[in-house]
Amino acid sequence: MMRASARANKASDPDSGTTDEERSPDVEARLQSGETIPGMLLRGGFVTAEQISKAHARQKTSGHRLGYNLIELGYVEPQTITTLLERQFGIDGIDLADVEIDPSALKLIPPEIARKYEVFPVSRDGSMIVLAMTDPREWTAIDDLKFLTGYDIEPRVADEYSILEAIDTHYDEEGEGSYRRLLEDLGEFELEVIEETPEDEDLGVLAAQVEAAPVVKFINSLLADAVQRGASDIHVEPYEDELRIRYRIDGVLRQMISPPPRMKAALISRIKILADLNIAERRVPQDGRIKLRMAKRVIDFRVSTLPTLFGEKIVMRILDKGNLTLDLERLGFPVEALHDFLDSIEAPFGIILVTGPTGSGKTTTLYSALTRLNQPGVNIMTAEDPVEYNLKGINQVQIREEIGLDFAQSLRAFLRQDPNIIMVGEVRDLETASIAIKAALTGHLVLSTIHTNDAPSTVNRLVDMGMQPFLVATAMRCIVAQRLVRKICLACKKPHQYAREALEDAGIEGPGLDAVYYEGAGCDECDDTGYRGRIGLYEVMRITGPLRQLITNHATTDEIRAHALKNGLVTLREDGLAKMMQGMTTLDEVLRETALV
């Protein structure tokens, strides 16, 4: 957000930050005696001449006073500048960070006016407003504010940095809360950075900003708060006049309280430094990783940057092994579907594919299967992009396409490593599919993912890639389609009546039309959403003899689906409706994630 300065059209003294307006004799004497802010800082040993020079250089482009730039660079504390302003102007100072603000005073001066004149209303006493100002000699501003509010003005001096921070903190323009309340709600978090790039001395001003206490505190609190809330991703999105923060919780993005816009560049750069990324490069996407120790837990954040119109958008995927459920019985499989899946993964060879959109829990399903199969006598190898969690006893390979190490190349290498079980992160192309099927046909169990809408359509997706139908039929053992839906919050769960027409349209008939259903009323436990946690919906299609024959004969997806349904396939929609009838989720969630077959 660009701030208009009250001094935009006034000549400024670069050393003191004062204007050439008429000065009072007392103030004039101080300035004539050399008692300027830079002079007092140097004589007091607060800063060096070199630091003053750097602040002057930054002042030419920042549009702020010298004191503001010294604070922003981390050379002095705000209270130091305020104390010196007291001496310079002979007017009492005020520490805005340590004073109670009167909400009624805030209502008298609009935020745009406060920013224009760089003032902050502290309190109201009768017909008087106590006003924090950087320069109490700005009579035009005082006259304008007296006319606007109808109150007399009692000025107090404060440094520019503290005034602007107070404006950002206490004026709630967007209705999303304040920066100060955010920090108070989050509390203090001490994080130990396990892997962090060293400071680059050539980054100058930006490097100083990202190490400033408010920036470090905000990023620490942001990461810790997201983990505590159970978020899977953090979105940091720059816009022209704001920096939007959103968490993905239970699969849905929720907007959080945003920091002051002036911190945008420093906050984004701080994240990039933690992720070992180049903060000077803003034109191309970058990927990195942050590893933090938080309350005796090690949390990984996978960081991705993307250049946008108003800066770099950052998405951080939170990889918290402490919240990872690797027990197949707890993921939400229907009883029969789980039995079919377990039979398939315990076979000595063949291909098992898990399909679904991004964020549907495919990796968790595969990791859970590998954990169950992980025994001392079994050699398990995985090729992943990226490796999301480290699994003890399993040989995991990170794909690096920039050096030629793709899925196909990794699979070729695996076949020379005497594997029993192979997991491929994703079947993306014909080459990877061909090698996976070759591995399955030569006595290996292969697990992988693929992007399709449901289990029956997966067969023809492989054929469309160029695979021969008889090879697919021979190698394929099981296909699992899955989705994740939010669970009703147990703390505020209550009965809910759906319209009969809505239930019929969803595919419910018979006794289900008169069943008792539930929803979440919304409470503190679920942040008033009515949902807490997620559960999987599963569609497990085993490749039986008759189905193999259909595939070999170039059957269409509809023919494969019809055969599977006739032989007991439970679709994603049917599994979702069953979980709704069990009081686990709602109709809205089922309809959002599934289609009626």
XYZ file of C-alpha atoms in Angstrom:
597
model
C 0.000 0.000 0.000
C 1.544 3.350 -1.032
C 1.404 6.016 1.695
C 0.992 9.667 0.809
C 3.306 11.809 2.925
C 2.255 15.178 4.287
C 5.694 16.358 3.234
C 5.348 15.234 -0.373
C 5.271 18.800 -1.674
C 7.545 20.369 0.944
C 11.290 20.805 0.790
C 12.930 18.511 3.347
C 16.130 18.655 5.321
C 17.720 15.257 4.589
C 19.536 15.196 7.901
C 16.763 16.019 10.276
C 13.660 15.144 8.305
C 12.267 18.648 9.046
C 10.707 21.061 6.578
C 11.742 24.542 5.612
C 8.580 25.976 7.134
C 8.914 28.745 9.697
C 10.466 27.336 12.872
C 9.893 28.523 16.448
C 12.900 30.317 18.024
C 13.400 27.497 20.556
C 13.454 24.808 17.886
C 15.554 27.012 15.567
C 18.185 27.348 18.286
C 18.413 23.577 18.664
C 18.796 23.068 14.930
C 21.369 25.872 14.644
C 23.372 24.259 17.433
C 23.602 21.037 15.402
C 21.143 19.176 17.627
C 19.649 17.254 14.720
C 18.573 13.610 14.831
C 21.662 12.360 12.947
C 23.930 14.493 15.103
C 22.374 13.275 18.360
C 22.513 9.660 17.196
C 26.195 9.939 16.286
C 27.173 11.749 19.492
C 25.215 9.248 21.571
C 26.927 6.301 19.917
C 23.628 4.862 18.697
C 24.782 4.588 15.078
C 27.907 4.914 12.978
C 28.544 7.358 10.156
C 28.379 4.451 7.707
C 24.936 3.462 8.959
C 23.729 7.054 8.624
C 25.041 7.042 5.048
C 23.180 3.819 4.211
C 19.960 5.203 5.696
C 20.362 8.406 3.637
C 20.808 6.346 0.478
C 17.662 4.380 1.224
C 15.755 7.550 2.077
C 16.034 8.692 -1.549
C 13.812 5.830 -2.737
C 11.741 4.928 0.339
C 9.868 8.233 0.703
C 10.284 8.051 4.498
C 12.270 10.065 7.011
C 15.805 9.203 8.046
C 14.673 7.831 11.410
C 12.222 5.475 9.724
C 14.967 4.066 7.512
C 17.350 3.634 10.441
C 14.679 1.632 12.267
C 13.759 -0.366 9.156
C 17.417 -1.285 8.657
C 17.622 -2.445 12.261
C 20.196 0.129 13.355
C 18.169 1.776 16.150
C 15.027 1.073 18.164
C 11.864 3.166 17.613
C 11.902 4.442 21.204
C 15.392 5.871 20.665
C 14.162 8.058 17.809
C 11.118 9.140 19.831
C 13.335 10.158 22.776
C 15.531 12.248 20.491
C 12.466 13.872 18.933
C 11.409 14.910 22.450
C 14.756 16.666 22.871
C 14.575 18.218 19.425
C 11.064 19.653 19.714
C 10.727 20.066 23.485
C 7.412 18.165 23.432
C 6.589 15.010 25.372
C 6.953 11.777 23.410
C 4.706 8.728 23.468
C 5.507 5.032 23.053
C 2.685 3.741 20.848
C 3.676 0.149 21.454
C 3.127 0.542 25.197
C 0.036 2.711 25.528
C -3.652 1.860 25.599
C -5.422 3.198 22.529
C -8.877 4.741 22.900
C -11.157 3.239 20.187
C -13.359 6.340 20.262
C -10.384 8.467 19.223
C -9.707 6.194 16.239
C -13.214 6.824 14.933
C -12.586 10.590 14.758
C -9.800 10.399 12.162
C -10.219 8.141 9.090
C -7.271 5.866 8.274
C -6.572 7.577 4.941
C -6.249 10.932 6.737
C -4.015 9.417 9.414
C -1.751 8.069 6.686
C -1.765 11.306 4.722
C -0.557 13.372 7.674
C 1.291 10.527 9.427
C -0.524 11.029 12.712
C -2.181 8.644 15.111
C -5.040 9.454 17.547
C -4.208 8.010 20.963
C -6.984 9.180 23.260
C -9.801 11.691 23.710
C -10.268 13.844 26.788
C -13.226 16.196 26.701
C -12.703 18.482 23.701
C -9.062 17.450 23.259
C -7.474 14.672 21.173
C -4.016 13.441 22.099
C -2.321 13.019 18.725
C 0.998 11.287 18.025
C 2.927 13.177 15.326
C 6.361 12.948 13.799
C 6.561 16.740 13.491
C 4.365 18.813 15.854
C 5.207 21.947 13.840
C 3.042 20.886 10.903
C 0.441 23.546 11.597
C -1.437 22.859 8.371
C -2.042 19.262 9.434
C -3.122 20.354 12.921
C -5.538 22.938 11.513
C -7.004 20.441 9.066
C -7.511 17.851 11.790
C -9.078 20.385 14.150
C -11.549 21.325 11.418
C -12.225 17.650 10.513
C -12.800 16.418 14.067
C -14.096 19.515 15.826
C -11.596 18.837 18.624
C -8.494 20.659 19.812
C -5.220 18.849 19.190
C -2.673 18.047 21.905
C 0.431 16.821 20.032
C 2.863 14.168 21.260
C 5.947 13.229 19.298
C 6.556 9.682 18.079
C 8.804 8.226 15.415
C 7.391 7.734 11.925
C 7.906 3.955 11.976
C 5.820 3.519 15.146
C 3.044 5.779 13.835
C 2.716 3.896 10.559
C 2.829 0.575 12.378
C 0.098 1.762 14.766
C -2.065 2.802 11.794
C -1.639 -0.636 10.190
C -2.281 -2.334 13.512
C -5.314 -0.516 14.860
C -7.239 0.564 11.771
C -9.165 -2.546 10.660
C -9.974 -1.443 7.112
C -10.548 -4.852 5.549
C -12.632 -6.420 8.324
C -10.134 -9.245 8.735
C -8.671 -8.208 12.080
C -5.426 -6.485 12.982
C -1.802 -7.396 12.778
C -1.328 -6.859 16.509
C -4.234 -9.137 17.385
C -2.764 -11.745 15.075
C 0.539 -11.756 16.925
C -1.225 -11.773 20.287
C -3.415 -14.698 19.242
C -0.505 -16.674 17.877
C 1.736 -16.036 20.858
C 5.502 -16.442 20.954
C 7.147 -19.342 19.154
C 10.815 -20.173 19.213
C 11.738 -22.155 16.126
C 15.089 -23.735 15.386
C 15.980 -23.619 11.712
C 17.703 -26.897 10.908
C 18.616 -26.014 7.344
C 19.000 -22.363 6.515
C 21.126 -20.542 3.981
C 23.734 -18.136 5.404
C 23.155 -14.420 5.027
C 24.237 -12.883 1.759
C 26.073 -9.676 2.605
C 25.497 -8.345 -0.929
C 21.717 -8.186 -0.494
C 22.034 -4.925 1.432
C 18.829 -3.326 2.579
C 16.576 -6.320 1.928
C 18.849 -8.612 3.915
C 18.605 -6.224 6.859
C 14.825 -6.088 6.613
C 14.283 -9.832 6.594
C 16.272 -10.193 9.796
C 14.282 -7.487 11.597
C 12.416 -8.702 14.687
C 8.840 -8.032 13.426
C 9.477 -9.980 10.221
C 11.125 -12.923 11.979
C 8.394 -13.012 14.627
C 5.599 -12.903 12.075
C 7.017 -15.738 9.929
C 7.724 -17.882 13.018
C 4.182 -17.310 14.256
C 2.698 -17.941 10.817
C 4.406 -21.322 10.416
C 3.618 -22.420 13.968
C -0.012 -21.306 13.763
C -0.571 -23.185 10.489
C 0.830 -26.378 12.005
C -1.287 -25.999 15.145
C -4.439 -25.499 13.074
C -3.720 -28.640 11.066
C -3.280 -26.798 7.755
C -1.883 -28.708 4.799
C -0.769 -25.612 2.859
C -0.004 -21.942 3.443
C -0.697 -19.513 0.589
C 1.093 -16.138 0.657
C -0.390 -14.014 -2.125
C 0.794 -10.478 -2.976
C -1.666 -7.980 -4.410
C -1.334 -4.292 -5.181
C -2.363 -3.071 -1.741
C -2.306 -6.162 0.469
C -0.553 -9.420 1.224
C -3.204 -12.122 1.599
C -2.532 -15.137 3.823
C -4.640 -18.281 3.423
C -4.442 -21.737 5.000
C -5.811 -24.889 3.402
C -7.516 -26.694 6.275
C -9.412 -29.918 5.652
C -9.076 -29.324 1.926
C -10.636 -25.835 1.915
C -8.768 -22.515 1.759
C -9.499 -20.120 4.631
C -8.386 -16.507 4.622
C -6.385 -15.498 7.663
C -5.449 -12.105 9.072
C -3.063 -10.306 6.723
C 0.108 -8.463 7.775
C 0.720 -4.771 7.012
C 1.255 -4.267 3.255
C 4.597 -2.528 3.800
C 6.034 -5.806 5.118
C 5.254 -7.634 1.863
C 8.741 -7.678 0.328
C 10.484 -8.493 3.596
C 8.116 -11.341 4.505
C 8.388 -12.997 1.084
C 12.172 -12.649 1.124
C 12.357 -14.086 4.636
C 10.507 -17.217 3.505
C 12.805 -17.527 0.482
C 15.915 -17.284 2.645
C 14.609 -19.981 4.998
C 13.887 -22.176 1.955
C 17.407 -21.660 0.553
C 16.104 -19.763 -2.484
C 17.613 -16.827 -4.349
C 15.905 -13.673 -3.050
C 17.423 -11.598 -5.849
C 15.668 -13.726 -8.503
C 12.005 -12.793 -8.833
C 11.357 -13.565 -12.506
C 11.207 -17.370 -12.517
C 9.527 -19.976 -10.259
C 11.673 -21.559 -7.563
C 11.280 -24.575 -5.307
C 12.836 -25.148 -1.914
C 12.347 -26.668 1.494
C 12.286 -25.479 5.090
C 12.906 -27.854 7.975
C 11.997 -26.621 11.452
C 11.994 -28.124 14.905
C 8.784 -27.091 16.622
C 7.989 -28.313 20.151
C 10.217 -31.375 19.710
C 8.613 -32.155 16.332
C 10.441 -31.801 13.042
C 8.200 -30.225 10.409
C 9.026 -29.972 6.708
C 7.635 -27.177 4.548
C 7.866 -27.657 0.790
C 8.102 -24.159 -0.693
C 7.113 -23.101 -4.203
C 7.335 -19.546 -5.571
C 5.557 -18.150 -8.628
C 6.082 -14.659 -10.119
C 2.785 -12.764 -10.310
C 1.800 -9.240 -11.300
C 2.429 -7.747 -7.849
C 5.219 -9.984 -6.586
C 5.946 -13.616 -5.890
C 3.177 -15.897 -4.672
C 4.432 -18.528 -2.240
C 2.757 -21.819 -1.397
C 4.169 -23.882 1.465
C 3.043 -27.507 1.706
C 3.240 -28.633 5.343
C 4.643 -32.124 5.783
C 4.042 -33.073 9.407
C 4.887 -36.716 9.971
C 3.369 -36.477 13.449
C -0.076 -36.037 11.855
C 0.464 -38.705 9.197
C -1.885 -41.674 9.510
C -0.337 -44.761 7.908
C -2.864 -47.312 9.094
C -5.023 -48.593 6.248
C -7.797 -49.537 8.674
C -8.131 -45.903 9.773
C -8.241 -44.228 6.358
C -11.925 -44.922 5.745
C -11.977 -47.912 3.389
C -15.319 -49.798 3.335
C -14.870 -53.310 4.747
C -15.125 -55.174 1.431
C -13.030 -52.601 -0.415
C -10.296 -52.847 2.225
C -10.317 -56.634 1.924
C -9.868 -56.392 -1.869
C -7.082 -53.822 -1.536
C -5.184 -55.854 1.074
C -5.426 -58.971 -1.076
C -3.994 -56.999 -3.989
C -1.006 -55.465 -2.193
C -0.080 -58.799 -0.629
C 0.228 -60.410 -4.080
C 3.813 -61.128 -5.226
C 3.537 -59.190 -8.502
C 1.292 -56.932 -10.568
C 0.396 -53.254 -10.758
C -1.792 -51.382 -8.281
C -2.838 -47.866 -9.287
C -4.339 -45.202 -7.037
C -6.155 -42.435 -8.904
C -7.656 -39.107 -7.979
C -7.010 -35.357 -8.223
C -4.202 -33.531 -6.461
C -4.805 -33.428 -2.704
C -7.060 -36.487 -2.602
C -4.761 -38.502 -0.310
C -3.150 -40.808 -2.892
C 0.319 -40.542 -1.353
C -1.048 -41.371 2.112
C -2.729 -44.501 0.738
C 0.468 -45.640 -0.970
C 2.627 -44.884 2.083
C 0.175 -46.811 4.254
C 0.411 -49.800 1.919
C 4.217 -49.647 1.911
C 4.313 -49.389 5.703
C 2.228 -52.563 5.926
C 4.526 -54.343 3.447
C 7.772 -53.062 4.977
C 9.537 -56.129 6.410
C 13.264 -56.912 6.862
C 13.090 -59.537 4.129
C 11.593 -57.188 1.508
C 13.464 -54.671 -0.656
C 11.177 -51.669 -1.278
C 12.257 -48.839 -3.580
C 10.358 -45.650 -4.411
C 10.768 -42.891 -7.015
C 8.974 -39.729 -5.875
C 8.632 -36.114 -6.925
C 9.020 -34.914 -4.262
C 9.752 -37.289 -1.386
C 7.122 -36.055 1.056
C 7.962 -38.197 4.088
C 10.985 -40.278 4.992
C 9.971 -43.886 5.633
C 12.427 -45.924 7.654
C 13.575 -49.105 5.946
C 12.455 -47.984 2.475
C 14.848 -46.780 -0.253
C 13.412 -43.494 -1.497
C 14.709 -41.640 -4.564
C 14.031 -37.968 -5.301
C 13.261 -37.348 -8.996
C 15.500 -34.674 -10.552
C 14.387 -34.115 -14.122
C 16.869 -31.259 -14.605
C 19.704 -33.806 -14.564
C 17.829 -36.523 -16.418
C 16.691 -38.521 -13.386
C 13.013 -38.938 -14.242
C 10.569 -41.709 -13.334
C 11.520 -43.870 -16.323
C 15.251 -43.567 -15.615
C 14.701 -44.379 -11.952
C 12.625 -47.447 -12.799
C 15.360 -48.770 -15.081
C 17.872 -48.363 -12.270
C 15.526 -50.032 -9.760
C 15.330 -53.187 -11.856
C 19.101 -53.596 -11.395
C 18.775 -53.208 -7.611
C 17.016 -56.524 -6.866
C 13.687 -54.977 -5.725
C 10.640 -56.818 -4.447
C 8.283 -53.833 -4.372
C 8.520 -50.637 -6.426
C 6.552 -47.446 -5.936
C 6.490 -44.881 -8.741
C 5.200 -41.452 -7.788
C 3.106 -41.075 -10.936
C 2.579 -42.757 -14.307
C 2.842 -39.686 -16.519
C 3.810 -41.041 -19.928
C 4.119 -44.112 -22.125
C 7.757 -44.746 -21.225
C 7.068 -44.868 -17.482
C 3.947 -47.010 -18.008
C 5.872 -49.455 -20.226
C 8.682 -49.965 -17.725
C 6.201 -50.320 -14.832
C 4.257 -53.000 -16.691
C 7.501 -54.760 -17.637
C 8.486 -54.779 -13.957
C 5.074 -56.186 -12.982
C 5.320 -58.918 -15.604
C 8.779 -59.954 -14.380
C 7.748 -60.675 -10.797
C 7.642 -57.280 -9.062
C 4.797 -55.594 -7.209
C 4.438 -52.052 -8.557
C 2.407 -49.302 -6.895
C 1.790 -45.921 -8.512
C -0.674 -43.068 -9.035
C -2.422 -41.739 -12.118
C -4.850 -38.889 -12.749
C -8.322 -40.076 -13.768
C -11.841 -39.434 -12.507
C -12.661 -42.970 -11.362
C -11.375 -46.544 -11.376
C -12.995 -47.813 -14.628
C -11.650 -44.919 -16.733
C -8.070 -45.670 -15.641
C -7.789 -48.677 -17.964
C -8.432 -46.664 -21.114
C -6.200 -43.855 -19.853
C -3.295 -46.321 -20.067
C -4.458 -47.525 -23.475
C -4.653 -43.897 -24.659
C -1.024 -43.468 -23.585
C -0.135 -46.195 -26.078
C -0.154 -49.356 -23.962
C -1.471 -52.528 -25.556
C -4.747 -53.629 -23.887
C -3.540 -57.216 -23.364
C -0.474 -55.941 -21.444
C -2.667 -53.749 -19.243
C -5.034 -56.654 -18.604
C -2.183 -59.016 -17.751
C -0.253 -56.696 -15.433
C -3.074 -54.832 -13.688
C -4.216 -56.207 -10.320
C -6.249 -53.437 -8.679
C -7.317 -49.822 -9.242
C -8.317 -47.525 -6.369
C -10.077 -44.192 -6.940
C -10.346 -41.899 -3.939
C -11.426 -38.503 -2.650
C -11.275 -36.729 0.706
C -14.332 -35.192 2.369
C -14.556 -33.174 5.562
C -15.887 -34.863 8.689
C -18.622 -33.371 10.847
C -17.211 -31.777 14.006
C -18.071 -34.039 16.930
C -18.185 -31.120 19.372
C -21.107 -29.397 17.616
C -22.744 -32.286 15.740
C -26.528 -32.005 15.526
C -29.385 -33.645 13.568
C -30.210 -32.099 10.210
C -33.198 -32.547 7.896
C -32.527 -32.604 4.145
C -35.199 -31.963 1.546
C -36.489 -35.228 0.131
C -35.850 -34.016 -3.428
C -32.186 -33.304 -2.625
C -31.705 -36.834 -1.282
C -33.363 -38.365 -4.328
C -31.232 -36.293 -6.701
C -28.117 -37.497 -4.871
C -29.069 -41.135 -5.468
C -30.649 -42.042 -2.116
C -33.800 -44.124 -2.178
C -35.924 -46.321 0.078
C -35.336 -46.087 3.854
C -32.506 -43.622 3.319
C -35.013 -40.928 2.464
C -36.358 -41.017 6.031
C -33.038 -41.573 7.832
C -31.602 -39.184 10.434
C -28.707 -37.112 9.111
C -26.301 -34.720 10.824
C -24.357 -31.521 10.337
C -22.011 -29.342 12.392
C -23.495 -26.249 13.999
C -20.120 -24.512 14.221
C -18.099 -23.996 17.393
C -14.677 -22.947 18.677
C -13.319 -26.458 18.122
C -13.901 -26.236 14.363
C -13.522 -22.455 13.876
C -17.283 -22.238 13.265
C -17.058 -24.325 10.080
C -18.968 -27.357 11.357
C -16.196 -29.637 10.100
C -13.056 -31.015 11.669
C -10.735 -33.490 9.986
C -11.210 -35.483 6.788
C -11.997 -39.032 5.780
C -11.477 -40.863 2.510
C -14.018 -42.075 -0.011
C -12.837 -45.161 -1.913
C -13.735 -47.026 -5.085
C -11.746 -50.288 -5.329
C -11.917 -52.238 -8.582
C -10.095 -55.575 -8.614
C -9.136 -56.886 -12.056
C -10.815 -60.301 -12.217
C -10.662 -62.884 -15.023
C -13.785 -61.729 -16.895
C -12.659 -58.102 -16.565
C -9.231 -58.983 -18.004
C -11.000 -60.475 -20.999
C -13.046 -57.307 -21.495
C -9.909 -55.150 -21.365
C -8.097 -57.399 -23.833
C -11.067 -57.077 -26.198
C -10.781 -53.250 -26.192
C -13.850 -52.691 -24.002
C -15.001 -49.092 -23.549
C -14.961 -47.360 -20.185
C -18.758 -47.660 -19.950
C -18.556 -51.414 -20.580
C -15.858 -51.825 -17.933
C -17.888 -49.754 -15.458
C -21.088 -51.683 -16.113
C -19.311 -55.012 -15.558
C -17.684 -53.759 -12.336
C -20.993 -52.424 -10.984
C -22.734 -55.684 -11.781
C -20.060 -57.504 -9.781
C -20.342 -55.362 -6.659
C -18.209 -52.259 -7.264
C -19.014 -49.581 -4.670
C -18.627 -46.193 -6.353
C -17.225 -43.031 -4.790
C -20.737 -41.556 -4.587
C -22.122 -44.677 -2.908
C -19.284 -44.734 -0.370
C -19.869 -41.044 0.335
C -23.592 -41.524 0.872
C -22.887 -44.483 3.171
C -20.591 -42.312 5.290
C -23.241 -39.591 5.321
C -25.798 -42.085 6.636
C -23.303 -43.090 9.326
C -23.139 -39.459 10.489
C -19.531 -38.926 9.375
C -20.028 -36.229 6.728
C -22.689 -34.136 5.009
C -24.516 -34.221 1.697
C -22.783 -31.030 0.586
C -19.369 -32.660 0.991
C -20.387 -35.799 -0.884
C -21.851 -33.815 -3.777
C -18.775 -31.587 -3.916
C -16.373 -34.498 -4.382
C -18.332 -37.167 -6.277
C -20.524 -37.618 -9.332
C -23.592 -39.771 -9.801
C -22.755 -42.744 -12.050
